[in-house]
Amino acid sequence: MTNIRFDWRWIALIVIIALIVSGPTLPWPVLTLILAASGGYLLYRGWQVWGGGNFSSKRVSYWRGQRIEMHTSRKASLPSLRNIRPALIYLVIGGALTLSAIGVVLNRLGY
């Protein structure tokens, strides 16, 4: 028997797509909120996948039974190609949704 795992993000994705498709019938503040929230979440996930979620600056080692915490300087480096592809997908789609939200606001303000 296979183990089926439920992920709430699929339900959220379907709801967000349904709301965006019905965009012309929604009030513009609601549409802007939906676009900005979903774009912000995807940008956050892209940053995590890229490697920005790891801010640990301590390295722990043990010597003769004692715990020694050493502070390390973290160098900025590119993640592996395995992490770049999904991160770029998240970042591009999240950026497009965020820019769409900005575009809706600017359109309503008359710019």
CSV table of C-alpha atoms in Angstrom, one decimal:
chain,number,residue,atom,x,y,z
A,1,MET,CA,0.0,0.0,0.0
A,2,THR,CA,1.4,3.4,-0.9
A,3,ASN,CA,1.6,6.2,1.5
A,4,ILE,CA,-0.4,9.2,0.2
A,5,ARG,CA,0.8,12.5,1.6
A,6,PHE,CA,-1.6,15.5,1.6
A,7,ASP,CA,-0.1,18.9,0.9
A,8,TRP,CA,-2.2,22.0,1.6
A,9,ARG,CA,-0.3,24.1,-0.9
A,10,TRP,CA,-2.0,22.3,-3.8
A,11,ILE,CA,-5.4,23.4,-2.5
A,12,ALA,CA,-4.1,27.0,-2.0
A,13,LEU,CA,-2.7,26.9,-5.6
A,14,ILE,CA,-6.1,25.9,-7.0
A,15,VAL,CA,-7.9,28.6,-5.0
A,16,ILE,CA,-5.4,31.3,-6.0
A,17,ILE,CA,-5.6,30.3,-9.7
A,18,ALA,CA,-9.4,30.3,-9.5
A,19,LEU,CA,-9.4,33.8,-7.9
A,20,ILE,CA,-6.9,35.2,-10.5
A,21,VAL,CA,-9.0,33.9,-13.4
A,22,SER,CA,-12.1,35.6,-11.9
A,23,GLY,CA,-10.1,38.8,-11.6
A,24,PRO,CA,-12.3,41.1,-13.6
A,25,THR,CA,-15.3,40.3,-11.3
A,26,LEU,CA,-13.3,40.9,-8.1
A,27,PRO,CA,-12.7,44.3,-6.5
A,28,TRP,CA,-9.2,45.5,-7.4
A,29,PRO,CA,-7.9,45.6,-3.7
A,30,VAL,CA,-8.8,42.0,-3.3
A,31,LEU,CA,-7.1,41.0,-6.5
A,32,THR,CA,-4.0,43.1,-5.6
A,33,LEU,CA,-3.9,41.4,-2.2
A,34,ILE,CA,-4.1,37.9,-3.7
A,35,LEU,CA,-1.4,38.7,-6.3
A,36,ALA,CA,0.9,40.3,-3.7
A,37,ALA,CA,0.5,37.6,-1.1
A,38,SER,CA,1.0,34.7,-3.5
A,39,GLY,CA,4.0,36.5,-5.2
A,40,GLY,CA,5.5,37.2,-1.8
A,41,TYR,CA,5.2,33.6,-0.7
A,42,LEU,CA,6.8,32.3,-3.9
A,43,LEU,CA,9.6,34.8,-3.5
A,44,TYR,CA,10.1,33.7,0.1
A,45,ARG,CA,10.2,30.0,-1.0
A,46,GLY,CA,12.6,30.8,-3.8
A,47,TRP,CA,14.9,32.5,-1.3
A,48,GLN,CA,14.7,29.4,1.0
A,49,VAL,CA,15.5,27.0,-1.9
A,50,TRP,CA,18.3,29.2,-3.1
A,51,GLY,CA,20.0,28.9,0.3
A,52,GLY,CA,19.1,32.1,2.0
A,53,GLY,CA,17.3,30.3,4.9
A,54,ASN,CA,20.5,29.1,6.5
A,55,PHE,CA,21.9,31.8,8.8
A,56,SER,CA,23.8,29.5,11.1
A,57,SER,CA,27.1,31.0,12.1
A,58,LYS,CA,28.2,28.5,14.7
A,59,ARG,CA,30.0,25.2,14.1
A,60,VAL,CA,29.9,22.7,16.8
A,61,SER,CA,32.7,20.1,17.4
A,62,TYR,CA,33.5,17.8,20.2
A,63,TRP,CA,37.0,17.2,21.6
A,64,ARG,CA,37.6,14.9,24.5
A,65,GLY,CA,34.0,14.8,25.4
A,66,GLN,CA,33.5,18.6,25.5
A,67,ARG,CA,31.4,20.6,23.2
A,68,ILE,CA,33.2,23.5,21.5
A,69,GLU,CA,31.2,26.1,19.5
A,70,MET,CA,33.3,27.9,16.9
A,71,HIS,CA,32.0,31.0,15.1
A,72,THR,CA,32.5,30.8,11.4
A,73,SER,CA,32.3,33.5,8.8
A,74,ARG,CA,29.8,32.4,6.1
A,75,LYS,CA,30.9,33.2,2.6
A,76,ALA,CA,28.3,34.0,0.0
A,77,SER,CA,28.3,31.2,-2.6
A,78,LEU,CA,26.1,30.0,-5.3
A,79,PRO,CA,24.0,26.9,-4.6
A,80,SER,CA,24.4,23.8,-6.7
A,81,LEU,CA,22.6,23.5,-10.0
A,82,ARG,CA,20.2,21.1,-8.3
A,83,ASN,CA,19.0,24.0,-6.1
A,84,ILE,CA,19.1,26.8,-8.7
A,85,ARG,CA,16.5,25.4,-11.1
A,86,PRO,CA,13.6,25.2,-8.6
A,87,ALA,CA,14.6,28.4,-7.0
A,88,LEU,CA,14.5,30.2,-10.3
A,89,ILE,CA,11.0,28.9,-11.0
A,90,TYR,CA,9.8,30.1,-7.7
A,91,LEU,CA,11.6,33.5,-8.1
A,92,VAL,CA,10.4,34.1,-11.6
A,93,ILE,CA,6.7,33.3,-11.0
A,94,GLY,CA,6.8,35.1,-7.6
A,95,GLY,CA,8.3,38.2,-9.3
A,96,ALA,CA,5.8,38.1,-12.0
A,97,LEU,CA,2.9,38.0,-9.5
A,98,THR,CA,4.4,40.8,-7.4
A,99,LEU,CA,4.9,42.9,-10.5
A,100,SER,CA,1.3,42.2,-11.6
A,101,ALA,CA,0.1,43.4,-8.2
A,102,ILE,CA,2.1,46.6,-8.6
A,103,GLY,CA,0.7,47.0,-12.1
A,104,VAL,CA,-2.9,46.7,-10.9
A,105,VAL,CA,-2.3,49.4,-8.2
A,106,LEU,CA,-0.6,51.7,-10.7
A,107,ASN,CA,-3.4,51.2,-13.2
A,108,ARG,CA,-6.0,52.1,-10.6
A,109,LEU,CA,-4.1,55.2,-9.6
A,110,GLY,CA,-4.0,56.3,-13.3
A,111,TYR,CA,-0.3,55.9,-14.1
